[in-house]
Amino acid sequence: MVRRRAPPTLEGWYALHDFRTIDWDAWREAPQRVRDRAIDEGRSHLQKATAVADADDGGSAVYAMLGHEADLLIVHLRPTTTAIDRLQRRFEQTEFAGFTERTDSFVSVTEASGYSKKGREFIEGEVDDDSGLARYMRSRLEPEIPDAEHVSFYPMDKRRDPEYNWYDLPFEERAEHMDAHGEVGREYAGKVTQMITGAIGMDDWEWGVTLWADDLTDVKELLYEMRFDPSSSKYADFGPFWVGRRMEPADLAAYMAGETIAGDDEHSAADHSNVPATPEDAADGHGGGEHDAEEHGESAHSGGHPGGHPETDESADGHPSGHETGEDGSHPTGHETGEDGGHPGDAGEQSDEDGHPGSGGRPSVGDVSYSEVDDLPERLFQLGFRAGEDYEGGEYGLLFYSDADAKELADEVDGLRDNFDHYDRHVATLVRASGGRSAVVSVWTAEDAAETAAGFLGDLPGITERYAGVLTADTAEGPAAESEPAQESSEQPAEDSAAEIREELAEAGVYAGQPHGEDVYAMVVYSEAAPDELAGPVGGLRDHFADAEGHVRTAVYEPEVGEVTAVEDREATAIVSLWEHEHDAESAADALAELPGVLARAGEGDGFGTMGMFYQVKPDYREEFVDTFGAVGEKLAEMDGHRGTALLVNDDDETDMFIASNWDAREDAMAFFRSEDFRETVEWGREVLADQPRHVFLA
């Protein structure tokens, strides 16, 4: 006979569910001074427990139970059995304990299982301690108790009948059941938080399932749906259910007096919509939720998605689907032992190792850091991410840059986005190519959700810079992908005018500022010399600039369509030199002015000029792009105040272009930027451009 090996598990904190009934007859007959002393001692003990004054880590909560099975439930989570035992004995020493009797209890432990590949990697120590997956898994092993109004607890087993024996099923089949179970749980992300703890060898039942929700009917609906899933209908057995309401220790006197205690107007379920749903999600950076479904259906996590089985590390969606019974949807989907090491998680969000943000407690962000900036909306414009269309305003955004190729990141970001989408607070997550590198954008309705997601995004390959900020509603609504930064004429005060232009363009939906992390400045001069005549001198300058700090590139561009009306020669050639700093660009001006046939520097002269840099066109669309530009040019020619627009092409790369326009006045240009024609052109451009146009300041 071949020995069947159990999936590996890793245990975390111990859990005690202590159910108490009150001897109401004895309470009523007791002298007032005795009752007062009992209240004082009971309240003091419970306040110290919920404040975790007895240990360095852990959590405790008190619930007023509904129905006849118990009056009070005290839940303790602590790193050691010693701490759990001490809490029990200290409570028994209070005067209040003398008026109670323990009617039931459940001893268990949070756990992470190895049903999933990522779970096994974590358990075997193959994961970086600072990774999103590691933080997520630790948060499941050391969960937070959510501040929801209602709690529901029940124990469960995986069935071992001759016809339906869970433990006789092949590993792959059990994993499939867990996945399917988790799909149901995901639908309740943000509504129900679950904690699944393993109790094999500690209790008569194999797992304990704790569900939290503000609306108790959400728990009922979740478990009802779970009953129809085979992992529950065929392979799960459930024990009795206990239901209660959160009670603060300070309300003990009111509770004993039959008075109203804090209700849902004072308790709001912790938002765990940003916890990874599974270990895979966490590893992929998905995070939106705190804990998706537990990895294993058996860990006690406060952030898991309901619907997981304790045994499987993950639910169908990668979230632990719950306990072996898994029908309540509150079990992790993963291990037979409940290895997910669950955190109290939202019923549909706990994840195995995937790292999806779940509705349960959110995983620790660890030491992930990012810089908060005020102009994040403008920076997202540059990537084609617009207020009013991609977000409403008031959200919190993340912008991470990576040296990895956007195509290489696409699959990982898609996986994160799929997991993040399970959480109500997720707005959007995407990756865009940007100036030779990749930009990853993730937007959430709450900062703490974004903070959790940042832990997973930070684990993406090649991340070099991290930024975050509030996305204001008054940000420009237009696409930034192809908008053109403005250059002022020599008659305009440079600094004041530039600020005014940026503000005005922003109002019109046009990004005109510096892209974050790409503080590139351009020096542009026009020459009447032929490109062949300029090739040698410009090549020499380029070699000279290569030794200078901050030089990006210098190239020759000649007009292909339209006219360069900024100078006398309408077929003038442009020499463009890009630099990281404005003073470097200005320093290059003298050298550029010495080139053959230089007529003027862009931005000089009268009128108002704009430049869009740089359009990197997909090779297959080059001809179409040029033709379309010609059609747009015809429309521009009919607009009031338009002097001319030219499409200039890099002599060394025919797919690299920029657009130079000249107008009588600023308002004439703004009228075009506000037009529907401009917006339609921008939308079309998204399909044909290989990269986001780089927007620069004209020095």
XYZ file of C-alpha atoms in Angstrom:
699
model
C 0.000 0.000 0.000
C 1.274 3.430 -0.932
C 1.306 5.860 1.943
C -0.629 9.015 1.151
C 1.257 12.091 2.319
C -0.634 15.004 3.844
C 0.020 18.497 2.485
C 2.508 20.372 4.708
C 1.247 22.984 7.147
C 2.696 25.835 9.169
C 1.020 26.903 12.384
C 0.650 30.369 13.866
C -1.320 31.653 16.856
C -3.475 29.544 19.154
C -7.180 30.291 19.386
C -9.692 29.770 22.179
C -13.442 30.196 21.737
C -14.807 30.263 25.300
C -18.646 29.971 25.523
C -20.275 31.028 28.795
C -23.779 31.009 30.230
C -24.749 33.309 33.080
C -26.514 32.106 36.209
C -29.185 34.788 36.095
C -30.933 33.541 39.234
C -27.720 33.845 41.249
C -27.086 37.267 39.717
C -30.481 38.606 40.690
C -30.141 37.279 44.233
C -26.634 38.666 44.793
C -26.193 41.856 46.863
C -25.568 45.000 44.845
C -22.046 45.385 46.227
C -21.191 41.877 45.045
C -22.610 42.580 41.610
C -20.706 45.868 41.427
C -17.473 44.111 42.343
C -18.176 41.378 39.816
C -18.776 43.931 37.052
C -15.615 45.848 37.932
C -13.428 42.735 37.963
C -14.998 41.234 34.849
C -14.767 44.485 32.916
C -11.156 45.066 33.969
C -10.121 41.554 32.949
C -11.832 41.741 29.575
C -10.482 45.217 28.846
C -6.945 44.047 29.528
C -7.508 40.989 27.345
C -8.873 42.951 24.380
C -5.990 45.405 24.762
C -3.609 42.400 24.753
C -1.968 43.721 27.897
C -0.868 40.198 28.795
C 1.245 39.486 25.698
C 3.287 41.100 22.958
C 0.968 39.873 20.205
C -2.524 38.544 19.740
C -6.120 39.684 19.899
C -9.305 39.197 21.928
C -12.980 40.065 21.524
C -16.204 39.668 23.504
C -19.635 38.837 22.064
C -23.143 38.845 23.496
C -24.649 35.638 22.157
C -28.145 35.192 20.772
C -30.300 32.180 21.623
C -30.048 29.540 24.341
C -26.667 27.992 23.613
C -24.577 30.625 25.407
C -24.767 34.151 26.804
C -21.196 35.252 26.168
C -18.388 34.266 23.817
C -14.829 35.326 24.519
C -12.372 34.795 21.671
C -8.640 34.823 22.357
C -5.745 34.633 19.876
C -2.261 34.314 21.356
C 1.158 33.083 20.175
C 1.414 30.386 22.881
C -0.786 27.953 24.788
C 0.766 29.371 27.949
C -0.810 32.742 27.231
C -4.182 31.135 26.440
C -4.089 29.100 29.655
C -3.141 32.167 31.709
C -6.098 34.117 30.338
C -8.490 31.304 31.264
C -7.239 31.058 34.825
C -7.171 34.817 35.376
C -10.782 35.077 34.294
C -11.783 32.310 36.709
C -10.258 34.337 39.533
C -12.657 37.242 38.957
C -15.878 37.666 40.934
C -17.760 37.831 37.649
C -16.621 34.322 36.597
C -18.486 32.925 39.603
C -21.767 33.919 37.946
C -20.865 32.101 34.701
C -20.457 28.527 33.579
C -18.507 27.342 30.557
C -20.939 25.493 28.294
C -18.512 24.783 25.480
C -15.099 25.731 24.136
C -12.991 25.223 21.044
C -9.189 25.136 21.060
C -7.405 25.430 17.722
C -4.542 27.113 15.892
C -4.150 29.279 12.820
C -2.319 27.583 10.016
C -1.003 27.871 6.487
C -1.171 24.870 4.217
C 0.786 23.531 1.298
C -2.067 22.723 -1.041
C -0.895 25.442 -3.363
C 2.541 25.827 -4.887
C 3.033 29.248 -3.315
C 1.947 27.896 0.059
C 4.522 25.150 -0.122
C 7.230 27.620 -1.101
C 6.398 29.744 1.940
C 6.300 26.786 4.307
C 9.599 25.454 2.977
C 11.309 28.807 3.448
C 11.786 29.526 -0.245
C 10.096 32.946 -0.122
C 11.777 36.285 0.597
C 10.706 37.501 4.040
C 9.939 40.956 2.628
C 7.830 39.693 -0.275
C 4.109 40.349 -0.552
C 3.456 36.609 -0.292
C 5.418 36.310 2.950
C 3.633 39.298 4.494
C 0.297 37.903 3.443
C 0.982 34.452 4.843
C 2.206 35.902 8.117
C -0.952 37.959 8.365
C -2.954 34.769 8.120
C -0.903 33.067 10.770
C -1.173 36.136 13.018
C -4.622 37.536 12.172
C -6.515 40.578 13.339
C -10.058 40.272 14.675
C -12.309 42.527 12.566
C -14.568 45.104 14.176
C -17.796 43.691 12.714
C -21.081 43.710 14.612
C -21.966 40.021 14.260
C -20.086 36.776 14.711
C -21.021 33.230 13.707
C -19.012 30.199 14.793
C -19.288 26.504 13.986
C -16.984 23.478 13.921
C -16.677 21.112 10.964
C -15.141 17.919 9.698
C -14.329 16.494 6.317
C -16.499 13.471 5.718
C -14.990 9.980 5.857
C -17.985 7.876 4.782
C -17.433 4.794 2.590
C -19.071 6.536 -0.371
C -17.782 10.067 0.230
C -14.391 9.987 1.869
C -12.603 13.287 1.452
C -9.268 11.871 2.485
C -9.398 9.150 -0.158
C -9.764 11.639 -3.009
C -6.691 12.350 -5.153
C -4.928 15.593 -4.312
C -5.895 17.182 -7.643
C -9.589 16.430 -7.164
C -9.596 17.913 -3.682
C -7.898 21.020 -5.039
C -10.582 21.361 -7.706
C -13.318 21.139 -5.085
C -11.589 23.788 -3.060
C -11.305 26.094 -6.021
C -14.970 25.752 -6.913
C -15.906 26.349 -3.297
C -13.811 29.487 -3.174
C -15.571 30.972 -6.178
C -18.750 31.204 -4.111
C -16.907 32.794 -1.220
C -15.372 35.465 -3.420
C -18.817 36.865 -4.119
C -19.030 37.898 -0.469
C -15.734 39.723 -0.319
C -16.188 42.913 1.667
C -19.321 41.555 3.358
C -18.172 38.541 5.358
C -14.811 37.983 7.013
C -13.696 34.527 8.004
C -11.154 32.886 10.241
C -10.519 29.187 9.919
C -8.458 27.396 12.514
C -7.197 23.827 12.602
C -8.138 21.661 15.558
C -7.009 18.139 14.644
C -5.655 16.613 17.847
C -7.015 19.537 19.895
C -10.787 19.167 19.630
C -13.482 16.676 18.615
C -13.840 18.563 15.340
C -11.163 19.122 12.715
C -11.677 22.812 12.050
C -13.375 25.831 13.540
C -14.981 28.447 11.308
C -15.496 31.974 12.591
C -17.423 34.404 10.374
C -17.841 38.124 10.939
C -20.308 40.470 9.234
C -22.187 43.669 9.934
C -25.289 42.206 8.290
C -25.984 38.743 9.683
C -28.051 37.826 6.622
C -24.860 37.985 4.567
C -23.575 35.047 6.604
C -26.837 33.176 6.086
C -26.811 33.772 2.327
C -23.177 32.772 2.025
C -23.636 29.491 3.861
C -26.856 28.778 1.980
C -25.040 29.035 -1.347
C -22.194 26.934 -0.015
C -24.562 24.092 0.846
C -25.076 23.425 -2.842
C -21.370 23.026 -3.517
C -20.209 19.362 -3.631
C -17.369 20.068 -1.234
C -20.081 20.774 1.332
C -22.988 18.650 0.170
C -20.881 15.502 -0.235
C -17.749 15.936 1.806
C -18.526 18.061 4.861
C -20.094 17.550 8.275
C -20.990 20.519 10.450
C -21.433 20.983 14.163
C -23.697 23.410 16.051
C -23.794 27.113 15.192
C -23.357 29.974 17.646
C -24.335 33.550 16.765
C -23.634 36.778 18.663
C -23.069 40.528 18.602
C -19.832 42.370 19.331
C -19.728 43.815 22.826
C -17.133 46.129 24.306
C -15.980 45.199 27.829
C -17.063 48.677 28.955
C -20.672 47.628 28.192
C -20.632 44.697 30.611
C -22.749 46.515 33.217
C -25.312 47.528 30.599
C -25.443 43.965 29.300
C -26.038 42.498 32.741
C -28.720 45.121 33.412
C -30.583 44.279 30.204
C -29.850 47.652 28.678
C -28.874 48.452 25.100
C -25.251 47.812 24.208
C -23.306 49.220 21.278
C -24.850 48.294 17.946
C -23.974 48.546 14.349
C -23.925 52.300 14.571
C -20.797 51.959 16.675
C -19.203 48.908 15.096
C -18.182 48.880 11.509
C -16.685 45.818 9.954
C -13.075 46.298 9.204
C -12.648 46.833 5.526
C -10.622 43.938 4.327
C -11.143 44.461 0.703
C -7.485 44.706 0.040
C -6.174 41.436 1.171
C -4.803 38.887 -1.219
C -7.202 36.098 -1.709
C -4.656 33.388 -2.084
C -0.948 32.831 -1.666
C -0.627 32.965 -5.408
C -2.319 36.331 -5.362
C 0.017 37.584 -2.697
C 2.998 36.384 -4.643
C 1.675 37.957 -7.804
C 1.052 41.145 -6.002
C -2.678 40.853 -6.047
C -3.841 42.336 -3.227
C -6.538 44.223 -3.137
C -8.046 42.580 -0.199
C -6.833 41.764 3.035
C -7.215 38.081 2.968
C -9.026 36.356 0.304
C -10.111 32.905 1.041
C -7.905 31.097 3.366
C -5.334 29.078 1.766
C -6.111 26.098 3.679
C -9.530 25.729 4.855
C -8.233 25.373 8.269
C -6.399 28.312 9.384
C -7.866 30.917 11.492
C -7.490 34.001 9.548
C -9.565 36.986 9.908
C -9.290 38.039 6.374
C -10.257 35.018 4.404
C -12.970 34.630 1.914
C -15.750 32.497 3.031
C -16.203 29.552 0.941
C -12.900 27.965 1.435
C -12.253 24.593 2.852
C -9.969 24.150 5.737
C -8.115 21.512 3.951
C -7.357 23.098 0.748
C -4.927 25.843 0.694
C -7.027 27.725 -1.682
C -10.366 28.025 -3.028
C -11.135 27.861 -6.590
C -10.043 31.313 -7.027
C -7.004 30.639 -5.146
C -8.583 31.566 -1.933
C -8.813 29.057 0.705
C -12.332 27.997 0.490
C -12.925 26.984 3.936
C -13.016 24.011 6.042
C -13.188 20.567 5.041
C -16.835 20.883 5.239
C -16.458 23.939 3.317
C -20.028 24.469 2.943
C -20.380 27.543 4.812
C -18.086 29.141 2.549
C -16.013 30.278 5.348
C -13.329 27.737 5.040
C -10.111 28.087 3.296
C -9.954 26.076 0.216
C -6.797 24.594 0.848
C -5.468 22.109 3.254
C -6.957 19.249 4.900
C -5.481 20.614 7.999
C -6.626 24.077 7.389
C -3.201 25.130 6.461
C -3.998 28.388 5.214
C -3.052 29.820 8.449
C -5.970 31.893 8.175
C -6.586 35.374 9.132
C -9.961 36.456 9.859
C -10.877 37.226 6.366
C -13.791 38.444 4.570
C -15.947 35.785 3.428
C -15.081 35.963 -0.048
C -11.677 37.293 0.118
C -9.343 35.159 1.896
C -6.814 33.953 -0.406
C -4.399 31.258 -0.275
C -1.083 32.395 -1.175
C -2.195 34.435 -3.998
C -2.260 37.599 -2.185
C -5.578 38.921 -3.291
C -6.889 41.594 -1.188
C -9.604 40.047 0.804
C -12.387 41.390 2.804
C -10.922 40.114 5.988
C -8.080 41.640 7.882
C -5.487 43.034 5.590
C -1.989 41.654 5.474
C 0.818 43.627 6.963
C 2.393 45.988 4.513
C 5.801 45.285 5.926
C 8.463 47.826 5.090
C 7.089 48.661 1.650
C 7.531 52.374 1.151
C 6.584 54.926 -1.463
C 6.742 58.668 -1.890
C 3.503 60.618 -1.604
C 3.144 63.289 -4.275
C 0.544 65.969 -4.918
C 0.583 65.773 -8.693
C -0.206 62.097 -9.150
C -3.317 62.896 -11.255
C -1.196 64.790 -13.755
C 1.306 61.972 -13.868
C -1.432 59.480 -14.595
C -2.702 61.719 -17.389
C 0.616 61.252 -19.072
C -0.114 57.544 -19.083
C -3.583 58.002 -20.531
C -5.391 57.490 -17.213
C -8.095 60.136 -16.914
C -10.366 61.564 -14.240
C -14.037 61.241 -15.065
C -13.439 58.168 -17.179
C -10.971 55.932 -15.376
C -11.743 57.232 -11.894
C -14.157 59.730 -10.336
C -11.947 61.668 -7.960
C -11.173 61.236 -4.291
C -9.543 57.838 -4.802
C -6.005 56.934 -3.777
C -3.568 55.953 -6.513
C -0.259 54.133 -6.819
C 2.290 54.645 -9.590
C 5.231 52.236 -9.651
C 7.958 52.254 -12.306
C 9.767 49.107 -13.423
C 12.781 48.455 -15.621
C 11.060 45.300 -16.861
C 9.403 45.292 -20.260
C 5.685 46.084 -20.158
C 4.877 42.923 -22.088
C 6.788 40.857 -19.558
C 4.828 42.448 -16.716
C 1.459 42.129 -18.446
C 0.624 38.606 -17.261
C 1.585 39.307 -13.666
C -0.323 42.580 -13.582
C -3.329 40.919 -15.223
C -3.278 38.309 -12.489
C -3.123 40.964 -9.805
C -5.950 42.890 -11.423
C -8.160 39.794 -11.596
C -7.670 39.263 -7.893
C -8.034 42.930 -6.987
C -11.330 43.017 -8.883
C -12.856 40.813 -6.223
C -12.699 43.718 -3.807
C -15.167 46.547 -3.803
C -12.506 49.155 -3.107
C -10.490 48.330 -6.217
C -10.959 50.745 -9.117
C -8.313 49.768 -11.665
C -4.835 48.308 -12.073
C -2.870 48.385 -15.324
C 0.589 48.515 -16.847
C 1.749 50.927 -19.526
C 4.984 51.354 -21.435
C 6.489 54.732 -20.607
C 9.684 56.219 -21.977
C 11.640 52.993 -22.244
C 10.352 51.481 -19.041
C 7.048 50.318 -17.575
C 4.566 52.131 -15.357
C 2.132 50.194 -13.150
C -0.935 52.108 -11.968
C -3.345 50.906 -9.280
C -6.277 52.965 -7.988
C -8.367 52.264 -4.877
C -11.220 54.014 -3.098
C -9.349 53.970 0.213
C -5.748 54.636 1.164
C -5.371 51.586 3.411
C -6.506 49.339 0.567
C -3.941 50.924 -1.732
C -1.327 50.530 0.967
C -1.946 46.798 1.069
C -1.853 46.546 -2.716
C 1.467 48.390 -2.688
C 3.046 45.455 -0.907
C 2.196 43.198 -3.820
C 2.996 45.687 -6.558
C 6.368 46.237 -4.957
C 7.214 42.588 -5.596
C 6.791 42.917 -9.350
C 10.035 42.486 -11.332
C 12.324 45.480 -11.750
C 10.466 47.988 -9.566
C 12.673 51.065 -9.164
C 10.383 53.906 -8.062
C 7.164 54.017 -6.040
C 4.745 56.943 -5.817
C 1.275 57.453 -4.368
C -1.254 60.206 -3.830
C -4.861 61.323 -3.741
C -6.578 61.606 -7.119
C -8.536 64.829 -7.057
C -11.819 65.145 -8.922
C -10.826 68.384 -10.648
C -7.932 66.750 -12.452
C -7.866 67.059 -16.186
C -10.219 64.619 -17.805
C -8.667 64.357 -21.189
C -6.189 61.729 -22.284
C -2.663 62.418 -21.398
C -1.319 59.879 -23.752
C -1.029 62.223 -26.618
C -1.497 65.670 -25.241
C 1.062 68.282 -26.093
C 2.920 70.421 -23.568
C 2.944 74.063 -24.343
C 5.830 76.329 -25.118
C 5.489 80.033 -24.590
C 6.529 82.722 -26.990
C 9.325 85.082 -26.035
C 6.759 87.682 -25.062
C 5.367 85.581 -22.239
C 6.870 85.541 -18.744
C 8.318 82.041 -18.705
C 7.624 80.759 -15.206
C 4.254 82.406 -14.602
C 3.034 81.650 -18.102
C 4.135 78.023 -17.932
C 2.225 77.519 -14.693
C -0.870 79.160 -16.149
C -0.645 77.055 -19.279
C -0.298 73.840 -17.324
C -3.320 74.736 -15.253
C -5.384 75.721 -18.269
C -4.422 72.631 -20.230
C -5.260 70.481 -17.236
C -8.743 71.985 -17.138
C -9.098 71.074 -20.807
C -7.942 67.522 -20.250
C -4.404 67.988 -21.499
C -1.364 67.048 -19.434
C 1.387 69.607 -19.764
C 3.664 68.952 -16.839
C 6.654 66.763 -16.184
C 6.020 63.045 -16.102
C 6.963 61.740 -12.690
C 10.287 60.007 -12.638
C 11.053 61.307 -16.135
C 11.979 64.897 -15.529
C 13.086 65.369 -19.112
C 13.749 68.783 -20.610
C 14.015 69.492 -24.324
C 16.092 72.004 -26.200
C 14.781 72.360 -29.770
C 16.311 74.486 -32.521
C 15.306 74.842 -36.164
C 17.763 74.962 -39.056
C 17.458 75.728 -42.745
C 20.283 73.319 -43.477
C 19.478 69.994 -45.129
C 19.457 66.877 -42.940
C 22.531 65.485 -44.736
C 24.436 68.665 -43.951
C 23.469 68.420 -40.277
C 24.196 64.722 -39.827
C 27.942 65.117 -39.206
C 27.830 68.122 -36.835
C 24.895 66.704 -34.859
C 26.660 63.358 -34.602
C 29.702 65.120 -33.168
C 27.575 66.979 -30.642
C 25.844 63.763 -29.675
C 29.165 62.111 -28.968
C 30.230 65.132 -26.949
C 26.981 65.182 -24.972
C 27.303 61.470 -24.265
C 30.056 62.267 -21.768
C 27.855 64.828 -19.997
C 25.731 63.849 -17.029
C 22.006 63.970 -17.669
C 22.044 63.664 -21.461
C 19.208 61.527 -22.805
C 19.561 61.850 -26.568
C 20.047 64.273 -29.444
C 18.600 63.689 -32.926
C 17.639 65.348 -36.201
C 13.990 65.508 -37.247
C 12.709 66.639 -40.616
C 9.101 67.517 -41.536
C 7.111 64.833 -43.355
C 3.645 66.411 -43.295
C 2.630 70.022 -42.790
C 4.671 73.194 -42.337
C 6.972 74.490 -39.648
C 5.500 77.976 -39.267
C 7.508 78.914 -36.184
C 10.420 80.072 -38.379
C 10.958 81.595 -41.820
C 11.736 78.285 -43.495
C 8.543 76.222 -43.473
C 10.502 73.088 -44.277
C 13.035 73.678 -41.542
C 14.819 70.761 -39.930
C 14.570 70.374 -36.162
C 17.399 69.329 -33.861
C 16.106 68.020 -30.549
C 18.276 67.489 -27.494
C 16.745 65.872 -24.385
C 18.181 66.273 -20.899
C 17.266 65.177 -17.403
C 17.631 68.675 -15.950
C 16.608 72.087 -17.178
C 19.995 73.694 -16.535
C 21.678 70.969 -18.619
C 19.287 71.607 -21.492
C 20.002 75.335 -21.266
C 23.742 74.634 -21.231
C 23.388 72.721 -24.483
C 21.713 75.720 -26.167
C 24.966 77.448 -27.114
C 26.384 74.343 -28.761
C 23.163 73.745 -30.675
C 23.096 77.375 -31.845
C 26.466 76.812 -33.564
C 25.053 74.151 -35.859
C 24.805 75.035 -39.581
C 21.849 77.189 -40.655
C 20.194 77.581 -37.238
C 17.229 79.956 -37.550
C 15.747 80.039 -34.090
C 15.097 78.146 -30.915
C 11.622 76.668 -30.455
C 9.479 78.953 -28.368
C 10.987 82.169 -29.687
C 9.031 84.643 -31.782
C 5.409 85.681 -31.574
C 2.292 83.589 -31.350
C 1.755 80.498 -29.243
C 3.430 77.154 -29.867
C 2.884 73.595 -28.661
C 4.982 70.469 -29.051
C 4.008 66.852 -28.569
C 7.062 64.662 -27.921
C 7.506 61.904 -28.810
C 5.188 59.654 -30.731
C 6.622 56.166 -31.129
C 4.395 54.619 -33.795
C 4.008 50.882 -34.259
C 5.761 50.002 -37.543
C 2.655 48.456 -39.080
C 0.695 51.656 -38.448
C 3.257 54.186 -39.641
C 1.615 54.907 -42.981
C -1.825 55.083 -41.392
C -0.528 57.447 -38.718
C 0.961 59.807 -41.309
C -2.234 59.750 -43.384
C -4.392 60.426 -40.353
C -2.160 63.283 -39.318
C -2.717 64.774 -42.763
C -6.479 64.574 -42.260
C -6.198 66.197 -38.852
C -4.016 68.900 -40.398
C -6.799 69.735 -42.828
C -9.194 70.247 -39.935
C -6.630 72.351 -38.106
C -6.244 74.588 -41.157
C -9.912 75.506 -40.807
C -9.624 76.521 -37.166
C -9.386 80.158 -36.137
C -5.904 81.263 -35.151
C -4.099 78.210 -36.523
C -0.845 79.091 -38.271
C 0.508 75.693 -39.065
C 1.298 72.217 -37.748
C 4.053 69.857 -38.822
C 4.780 66.207 -38.212
C 8.544 65.750 -37.952
C 10.304 62.381 -38.186
C 13.582 61.237 -36.629
C 16.164 60.634 -39.372
C 17.518 57.661 -37.469
C 14.138 56.085 -36.655
C 11.178 56.654 -38.970
C 8.706 55.494 -36.313
C 9.803 58.234 -33.861
C 7.979 61.522 -34.472
C 6.939 64.737 -32.838
C 4.331 67.374 -33.613
C 4.939 71.120 -33.627
C 2.013 73.547 -33.876
C 1.791 77.336 -33.966
C -1.198 79.522 -33.195
C -2.013 83.212 -33.044
C -2.884 82.992 -29.364
C -3.146 80.607 -26.471
C -6.940 80.510 -26.589
C -6.859 79.365 -30.200
C -4.793 76.332 -29.236
C -6.965 75.663 -26.205
C -10.060 75.605 -28.395
C -8.536 72.716 -30.327
C -7.556 70.824 -27.183
C -11.149 71.094 -25.990
C -12.570 69.838 -29.278
C -14.112 66.463 -29.943
C -11.763 66.020 -32.895
C -8.789 66.172 -30.544
C -10.291 63.599 -28.189
C -11.135 61.230 -31.022
C -7.598 61.525 -32.345
C -6.220 60.708 -28.931
C -8.409 57.620 -28.610
C -7.322 56.395 -32.019
C -3.694 57.047 -31.152
C -3.817 54.593 -28.289
C -4.133 51.792 -30.807
C -1.260 52.768 -33.061
C 1.384 54.023 -30.642
C 3.940 51.607 -29.242
C 4.625 53.817 -26.228
C 3.162 56.777 -24.424
C 4.268 60.084 -25.955
C 6.838 61.704 -23.697
C 5.750 65.113 -22.570
C 8.472 67.587 -21.775
C 9.124 71.145 -20.729
C 10.639 73.239 -23.442
C 13.637 74.888 -21.822
